[in-house]
XYZ file of C-alpha atoms in Angstrom:
537
model
C 89.162 123.421 66.959
C 91.183 126.650 66.701
C 89.733 129.983 65.714
C 89.686 131.073 62.094
C 92.880 133.060 62.652
C 94.732 129.867 63.569
C 95.132 130.470 67.313
C 93.097 130.441 70.506
C 92.224 133.706 72.214
C 91.579 133.810 75.964
C 90.007 136.726 77.836
C 90.762 137.167 81.565
C 88.458 139.639 83.343
C 89.396 139.168 87.015
C 92.759 139.104 88.819
C 94.704 135.913 88.066
C 98.128 134.967 89.401
C 101.177 135.495 87.196
C 101.746 131.734 87.157
C 98.280 131.208 85.704
C 98.761 133.894 83.049
C 102.121 132.392 82.111
C 100.527 128.943 81.791
C 97.781 130.352 79.544
C 100.318 132.056 77.286
C 101.906 128.702 76.503
C 98.948 127.823 74.284
C 96.894 130.976 73.674
C 96.856 134.690 72.982
C 95.840 136.122 76.371
C 94.047 139.440 76.845
C 93.610 140.844 80.383
C 90.657 143.247 80.764
C 89.668 143.651 84.406
C 86.652 145.625 85.574
C 84.600 145.359 82.387
C 80.949 146.375 82.493
C 78.459 143.797 81.205
C 77.778 145.719 77.993
C 81.524 145.987 77.327
C 81.956 142.258 77.859
C 79.051 141.516 75.502
C 80.673 143.683 72.842
C 84.014 141.854 72.809
C 83.323 138.294 74.011
C 82.393 136.876 70.598
C 86.037 137.118 69.446
C 87.367 134.885 72.257
C 87.500 131.101 72.543
C 87.663 131.124 76.346
C 86.699 133.433 79.200
C 88.362 133.142 82.614
C 86.810 134.807 85.660
C 86.886 134.749 89.432
C 83.942 135.954 91.520
C 84.062 139.561 90.338
C 82.707 139.110 86.813
C 79.057 138.253 86.323
C 78.674 136.022 83.279
C 74.987 136.467 82.489
C 72.929 134.790 79.775
C 73.349 137.791 77.450
C 77.127 137.500 77.699
C 77.016 133.770 76.980
C 74.649 134.212 74.045
C 76.933 136.823 72.501
C 79.969 134.602 73.006
C 78.294 131.487 71.645
C 77.308 133.412 68.508
C 81.023 133.931 68.003
C 83.925 131.728 69.139
C 83.268 131.120 72.836
C 83.680 127.454 73.771
C 84.611 127.429 77.450
C 84.213 129.553 80.593
C 86.746 128.932 83.353
C 86.063 129.892 86.981
C 89.350 130.189 88.872
C 87.812 128.962 92.113
C 84.873 126.888 93.291
C 81.564 128.756 93.207
C 79.878 129.330 89.861
C 76.856 131.312 91.066
C 78.176 134.322 89.099
C 77.888 132.262 85.885
C 74.568 131.394 84.244
C 75.395 127.700 83.902
C 71.988 126.855 82.426
C 72.457 129.390 79.637
C 75.967 128.074 78.991
C 74.685 124.511 78.783
C 71.912 125.472 76.373
C 74.428 127.216 74.123
C 76.921 124.350 74.314
C 79.540 126.352 76.218
C 81.530 124.249 78.669
C 81.944 125.609 82.212
C 84.933 124.427 84.252
C 86.146 125.371 87.721
C 88.953 124.580 90.163
C 87.113 123.095 93.160
C 90.097 121.590 94.948
C 92.608 124.414 94.575
C 91.402 126.485 97.539
C 90.221 123.645 99.794
C 92.985 123.965 102.392
C 92.919 127.767 102.405
C 89.141 127.867 102.910
C 89.293 125.239 105.655
C 92.087 127.078 107.473
C 90.198 130.372 107.222
C 87.143 128.692 108.725
C 89.193 127.402 111.654
C 90.717 130.868 112.089
C 87.225 132.360 112.242
C 86.094 129.765 114.781
C 89.099 130.549 116.991
C 88.676 134.311 116.618
C 84.992 134.004 117.465
C 85.573 131.821 120.519
C 88.174 134.201 122.030
C 86.940 137.674 120.917
C 90.265 138.275 119.185
C 89.293 141.134 116.790
C 87.418 143.090 119.492
C 90.113 142.533 122.117
C 92.772 143.621 119.635
C 90.883 146.822 118.762
C 90.189 147.554 122.443
C 93.808 147.231 123.503
C 95.009 149.380 120.598
C 92.500 152.002 121.752
C 94.310 152.127 125.122
C 91.930 149.908 127.103
C 92.872 146.921 129.262
C 89.620 144.995 129.600
C 90.265 141.320 130.298
C 86.919 140.658 131.942
C 84.824 141.821 128.984
C 86.439 139.426 126.546
C 85.892 136.144 128.346
C 86.027 133.355 125.764
C 85.183 129.664 125.504
C 87.318 126.613 124.779
C 86.807 124.521 121.670
C 87.765 121.347 123.505
C 84.662 119.306 124.290
C 82.366 121.527 122.224
C 80.190 120.186 119.396
C 80.855 121.505 115.913
C 77.956 121.127 113.485
C 79.061 121.091 109.851
C 76.435 121.656 107.170
C 77.956 120.261 103.980
C 80.645 117.610 104.358
C 82.308 117.991 100.968
C 85.987 118.734 100.380
C 86.160 121.866 102.543
C 83.761 120.601 105.197
C 85.816 117.429 105.547
C 89.065 119.381 105.984
C 87.409 121.589 108.615
C 86.266 118.447 110.445
C 89.799 117.020 110.523
C 91.244 120.227 111.950
C 88.452 120.764 114.473
C 88.943 117.185 115.659
C 92.511 118.116 116.600
C 91.096 120.739 118.982
C 89.092 118.074 120.792
C 85.745 119.024 119.264
C 82.929 116.536 118.676
C 81.924 116.621 115.013
C 78.366 116.169 113.782
C 77.410 116.862 110.189
C 74.433 117.137 107.886
C 74.978 116.234 104.240
C 72.394 114.226 102.257
C 75.026 113.441 99.603
C 77.667 111.910 101.892
C 77.713 108.319 103.101
C 77.904 107.303 106.745
C 81.168 105.481 105.964
C 82.823 108.569 104.479
C 81.752 110.691 107.448
C 83.074 108.079 109.851
C 86.466 108.083 108.091
C 86.977 111.745 108.972
C 85.617 111.400 112.486
C 82.163 112.891 111.946
C 78.720 111.558 112.794
C 76.043 112.089 110.152
C 72.847 113.464 111.683
C 69.725 115.257 110.488
C 69.602 118.980 109.784
C 67.429 119.472 112.867
C 69.956 117.592 115.004
C 72.756 119.911 113.886
C 70.659 122.936 114.812
C 69.627 121.472 118.159
C 72.955 120.033 119.349
C 75.798 122.157 117.960
C 77.732 124.769 119.943
C 79.307 126.036 116.717
C 77.664 125.732 113.282
C 79.693 126.191 110.098
C 78.255 126.133 106.595
C 80.030 124.545 103.605
C 77.452 124.119 100.844
C 77.062 125.748 97.430
C 74.411 128.432 97.037
C 71.392 126.875 95.332
C 67.634 127.350 95.434
C 67.614 124.668 98.128
C 70.277 126.301 100.326
C 69.232 129.942 99.908
C 68.452 131.265 103.416
C 68.934 127.754 104.775
C 69.725 129.376 108.116
C 66.681 131.614 108.556
C 64.633 132.856 111.515
C 63.022 129.450 112.008
C 66.414 127.723 111.967
C 67.873 130.148 114.515
C 64.904 129.541 116.820
C 65.695 125.814 116.790
C 69.366 126.302 117.673
C 70.968 125.873 121.077
C 71.079 128.995 123.248
C 74.453 130.723 122.820
C 75.379 129.019 119.542
C 78.089 130.562 117.351
C 77.623 130.621 113.556
C 80.308 130.687 110.851
C 79.899 131.133 107.092
C 82.937 130.960 104.826
C 81.000 129.328 101.969
C 78.609 131.530 99.966
C 76.623 134.621 100.807
C 72.873 134.075 100.844
C 72.930 130.763 102.693
C 72.322 132.731 105.888
C 69.453 135.204 106.166
C 71.505 138.163 107.415
C 68.537 140.039 108.858
C 67.400 136.974 110.806
C 70.964 136.431 112.052
C 71.228 140.021 113.274
C 67.940 139.649 115.142
C 69.054 136.351 116.731
C 72.297 137.971 117.914
C 70.543 141.023 119.339
C 68.199 138.899 121.432
C 71.034 136.680 122.676
C 69.998 133.459 120.938
C 73.232 133.506 118.921
C 76.354 134.400 120.904
C 78.303 135.504 117.866
C 78.928 135.054 114.165
C 81.928 135.038 111.842
C 81.210 135.822 108.200
C 83.535 135.836 105.216
C 80.776 136.022 102.599
C 77.657 138.127 102.140
C 74.445 138.096 100.158
C 75.523 141.327 98.472
C 79.233 141.748 97.773
C 80.649 144.135 98.593
C 78.067 144.551 101.375
C 76.508 147.882 102.180
C 78.253 149.807 104.992
C 74.759 150.068 106.487
C 74.537 146.278 106.954
C 73.227 145.943 110.520
C 75.611 143.068 111.264
C 78.552 145.492 111.067
C 77.312 147.389 114.108
C 77.390 144.286 116.319
C 80.617 143.767 118.282
C 80.186 139.999 118.460
C 80.156 139.677 114.670
C 83.501 139.124 112.933
C 83.672 139.926 109.226
C 86.296 139.497 106.510
C 85.974 140.514 102.832
C 85.651 137.069 101.179
C 89.185 135.953 102.032
C 88.599 132.185 102.118
C 90.658 131.558 98.990
C 92.955 134.547 99.438
C 96.268 132.856 100.040
C 99.250 132.871 97.714
C 99.050 129.101 97.464
C 95.331 128.953 96.622
C 95.511 131.778 94.094
C 98.421 130.157 92.302
C 96.875 126.676 92.360
C 93.451 127.776 91.102
C 94.986 129.838 88.300
C 97.164 126.980 87.078
C 94.364 124.421 87.345
C 91.923 126.573 85.383
C 94.535 127.306 82.719
C 95.106 123.568 82.297
C 91.369 122.860 82.207
C 90.776 125.511 79.552
C 93.603 124.116 77.431
C 92.160 120.596 77.674
C 88.710 121.848 76.748
C 89.928 123.778 73.713
C 91.908 120.765 72.512
C 88.888 118.498 72.919
C 90.570 116.489 75.672
C 88.858 115.261 78.872
C 88.512 117.871 81.610
C 88.580 116.987 85.294
C 86.324 119.697 86.653
C 83.444 120.194 84.221
C 80.447 121.868 85.846
C 77.902 121.235 83.076
C 79.137 118.031 81.483
C 79.197 114.439 82.778
C 82.385 113.811 84.723
C 84.773 111.043 83.721
C 87.927 110.318 85.699
C 91.101 110.630 83.638
C 92.038 106.962 83.988
C 88.556 105.997 82.770
C 88.871 108.269 79.745
C 91.342 105.981 77.961
C 88.989 103.051 78.499
C 85.868 104.933 77.419
C 87.238 106.918 74.466
C 86.484 104.249 71.807
C 82.997 103.796 73.292
C 82.356 107.531 73.017
C 83.293 107.358 69.343
C 81.035 104.341 68.901
C 78.075 105.951 70.682
C 78.302 109.081 68.541
C 78.380 107.018 65.335
C 75.487 104.788 66.412
C 73.429 107.889 67.201
C 74.242 109.495 63.859
C 73.570 106.309 61.874
C 70.221 105.788 63.584
C 69.179 109.375 62.853
C 69.974 108.997 59.153
C 67.665 105.975 58.906
C 64.673 108.049 60.058
C 61.532 107.722 57.917
C 60.997 110.898 55.876
C 58.604 113.519 57.271
C 57.975 111.527 60.452
C 58.454 113.243 63.816
C 60.817 111.695 66.352
C 58.968 110.925 69.584
C 61.514 109.177 71.772
C 64.918 107.543 71.939
C 65.751 104.506 74.035
C 69.414 103.827 74.743
C 70.387 100.385 75.996
C 73.788 99.625 77.514
C 74.981 96.092 78.125
C 78.208 94.800 79.677
C 81.027 97.235 80.481
C 79.256 100.058 78.629
C 76.652 100.104 81.404
C 79.106 101.745 83.841
C 79.449 105.317 82.508
C 76.219 105.853 80.629
C 75.637 109.570 81.220
C 78.521 110.704 79.060
C 77.800 107.976 76.491
C 74.204 109.160 76.217
C 75.383 112.743 75.718
C 77.742 111.554 72.980
C 75.027 109.478 71.271
C 72.598 112.405 71.378
C 75.240 114.700 69.924
C 75.737 112.305 67.015
C 71.989 111.873 66.578
C 70.873 115.510 66.804
C 73.698 116.921 64.670
C 71.803 115.552 61.669
C 68.870 117.876 62.376
C 70.174 120.994 64.167
C 73.387 122.999 64.263
C 75.336 123.989 67.355
C 74.790 120.727 69.226
C 77.649 119.248 71.237
C 78.217 116.921 74.168
C 77.486 119.760 76.621
C 74.037 120.765 75.371
C 72.838 117.574 73.652
C 70.362 116.577 76.375
C 68.981 120.116 76.599
C 68.552 120.233 72.818
C 66.717 116.893 72.834
C 64.273 118.216 75.442
C 63.704 121.403 73.452
C 62.890 119.276 70.393
C 60.333 117.318 72.426
C 62.276 114.061 72.217
C 61.967 111.850 75.291
C 65.210 110.077 76.161
C 65.463 106.989 78.359
C 68.230 104.573 79.333
C 68.328 100.901 80.163
C 71.417 99.305 81.704
C 72.385 95.712 82.355
C 75.662 93.988 83.152
C 74.515 90.927 81.211
C 75.328 90.622 77.513
C 75.034 87.574 75.244
C 77.667 87.733 72.502
C 80.013 90.623 73.283
C 81.836 92.237 76.205
C 79.709 95.292 75.609
C 76.788 96.337 73.450
C 75.040 99.645 72.888
C 71.717 100.078 71.108
C 69.796 103.193 70.089
C 66.092 102.762 69.315
C 64.301 105.618 67.568
C 60.506 105.749 67.832
C 58.788 107.997 65.289
C 55.265 109.348 65.095
C 54.233 106.896 62.356
C 54.922 103.962 64.703
C 58.229 102.964 63.102
C 60.982 101.729 65.410
C 64.540 101.945 64.070
C 67.277 100.254 66.088
C 71.048 100.273 65.631
C 73.440 98.273 67.830
C 77.214 98.388 68.037
C 80.199 97.206 70.005
C 83.969 97.550 70.246
C 86.262 94.798 68.952
C 89.173 95.105 71.371
C 91.194 92.439 69.540
C 91.160 94.660 66.447
C 92.591 97.726 68.166
C 89.358 98.979 69.741
C 87.642 99.097 66.354
C 83.960 100.113 66.449
C 81.502 97.790 64.702
C 77.815 97.966 63.869
C 76.490 94.490 64.648
C 72.754 94.894 64.168
C 70.349 97.153 62.269
C 66.623 96.628 62.805
C 67.250 93.083 63.974
C 69.488 92.104 61.025
C 72.834 90.740 62.214
C 75.780 92.279 60.369
C 79.430 93.151 60.972
C 79.929 96.622 59.499
C 82.619 99.226 60.098
C 81.040 102.682 60.689
C 83.126 104.711 58.249
C 82.550 107.955 56.351
C 80.191 106.748 53.594
C 77.823 103.819 54.092
C 75.156 102.811 51.580
C 72.406 100.841 53.325
C 69.965 98.938 51.115
C 66.839 97.189 52.374
C 65.655 94.547 49.904
C 63.769 91.283 49.357
C 66.170 88.351 49.444
C 66.008 87.315 45.778
C 68.616 86.645 43.079
C 69.854 89.540 40.902
C 69.730 92.260 43.563
C 73.253 92.514 44.947
C 74.904 92.205 41.521
C 72.979 95.038 39.825
C 73.580 97.354 42.812
C 77.333 96.735 42.678
C 77.310 97.190 38.882
C 75.601 100.572 39.163
C 78.193 101.757 41.678
C 81.042 100.427 39.539
C 79.717 102.157 36.436
C 79.707 105.431 38.390
C 83.321 104.930 39.487
C 82.358 104.392 43.131
C 84.630 101.866 44.809
C 83.166 99.391 47.309
C 85.478 98.901 50.296
C 83.365 96.403 52.252
C 80.013 94.690 51.953
C 77.825 93.004 54.543
C 74.513 91.209 53.989
C 72.113 90.228 56.742
C 68.793 88.417 56.625
C 66.370 86.801 59.039
C 65.227 83.980 56.744
C 65.776 82.922 53.093
C 63.546 84.777 50.657
C 62.456 87.337 53.252
C 63.521 90.899 53.924
C 67.264 91.524 54.057
C 69.815 94.306 54.447
C 72.982 95.135 52.525
C 75.558 97.520 54.012
C 78.198 98.843 51.617
C 81.198 100.894 52.735
C 82.094 103.080 49.755
C 85.091 105.329 49.218
C 83.250 108.376 47.906
C 79.992 110.288 47.938
C 76.975 108.740 46.176
C 74.828 111.328 44.405
C 71.031 111.427 44.401
C 70.766 110.218 40.803
C 72.760 107.082 41.584
C 70.660 106.390 44.686
C 67.493 106.792 42.596
C 68.874 104.312 40.053
C 69.569 101.782 42.817
C 66.040 102.251 44.181
C 64.720 101.179 40.775
C 66.474 97.794 40.977
C 63.868 95.049 41.284
C 63.213 93.920 44.902
C 64.966 96.963 46.427
C 62.696 98.341 49.185
C 64.672 101.410 50.304
C 68.151 102.935 50.089
C 69.841 105.259 52.591
C 73.201 106.996 52.249
C 74.776 107.451 55.682
C 77.585 109.965 56.212
C 79.603 109.581 59.424
């Protein structure tokens, strides 16, 4: 949805390539404001639909809250790491965060290899020595990479590319990554081992993980003690993964032969950082993604991602939303629509003044394959009836804040349809309300509600639905239709479901216009009517 002035406004607060800016200007009004202080960003962010940053801008919770109170819908990180963005705060406020994780993969991998080579042959020190008029070949004795063991911590995109290149130098590759399969590691010529094995066996150790609570100071004093004597350590990932004080100590006592660092816990680092005084430490100022190719690619990718997000189209690199591959999007789009409508319909059947305790979502058939995004969509549809500001990004967070327990059940087996989704709402008074739906592919992917509280029906979930629960007796359906006709309300479709003759039954009427409270009250007074609900989808 566009802003109230009819166009999207994008704020760029860090350097972005001209190609990226040009791509942004194809669909938005772009404002470039580099070097903003946090209070300045808070003051202006509410008037922008999107914010694009690199690593220089800190997007704190206060910034996100100010933006979400205004127009902010998406934050784009032109690069990989998002530790400068409060993703949790963005999720809670329903602001989508996207990045460009693949754009700098090659550049970061090549920089890592360059650091390994420079470290193994003393290149920076030898260069400085010779330029100072010294000819000291003996001092700068290096080591070959051939036959050495490279330990990679984190075998994701960049780690895998480093492995491929190191393999070409004749290195043996071992890796620790709890999220990578043995088969994937084998494909790139790496052997998956334990973290301790990497520390114990590697001649060179390079880190390629994100910075998280789990990886903060992953390489600490204890880890250095467990490493091979004379190991060399490289970090071109994120500052903070290595305990810099512990590394300096390990180098001084000879445990670590040298280190090459492109990233630091504090950036820019203090000139007093003790690592800078050590000759066998090579440092660069966070240059891993600093190539013309990577800068251009990340800028274009993030511009495209922001455009998709603002248009409500699927994004490839969402950080805080379930990921769905583009080819799967076309398949899943009607199911997302269905799940949202089932959630909304179920919510509107809630007993009055009864607290919602839990929701159970059941997926059968092909709908059981991508349930995370379907659940987010169903929760968005459900919760939007009770709170404002809920969307597919923050729906699960909002449910937790409301004290609603959410669970899923998945099965490939389904009786009557190719797919079936059900939402069961359990309320404090013990009532269970269940709505089930499917997609009729033969009718152009048309969504259908096929069951409400166990009553089999075939209803189209359209804008206005009048749902009547009644006792299956003569002279119920006719009077209801007469009341609607007398009020000038046209009935588009009608479905009746029952479990047995003379028992409880349901009538679902698709009507072409709003039904006011007085008309609903009149219908409730029809003999044998138990309850009436107007559903708006």
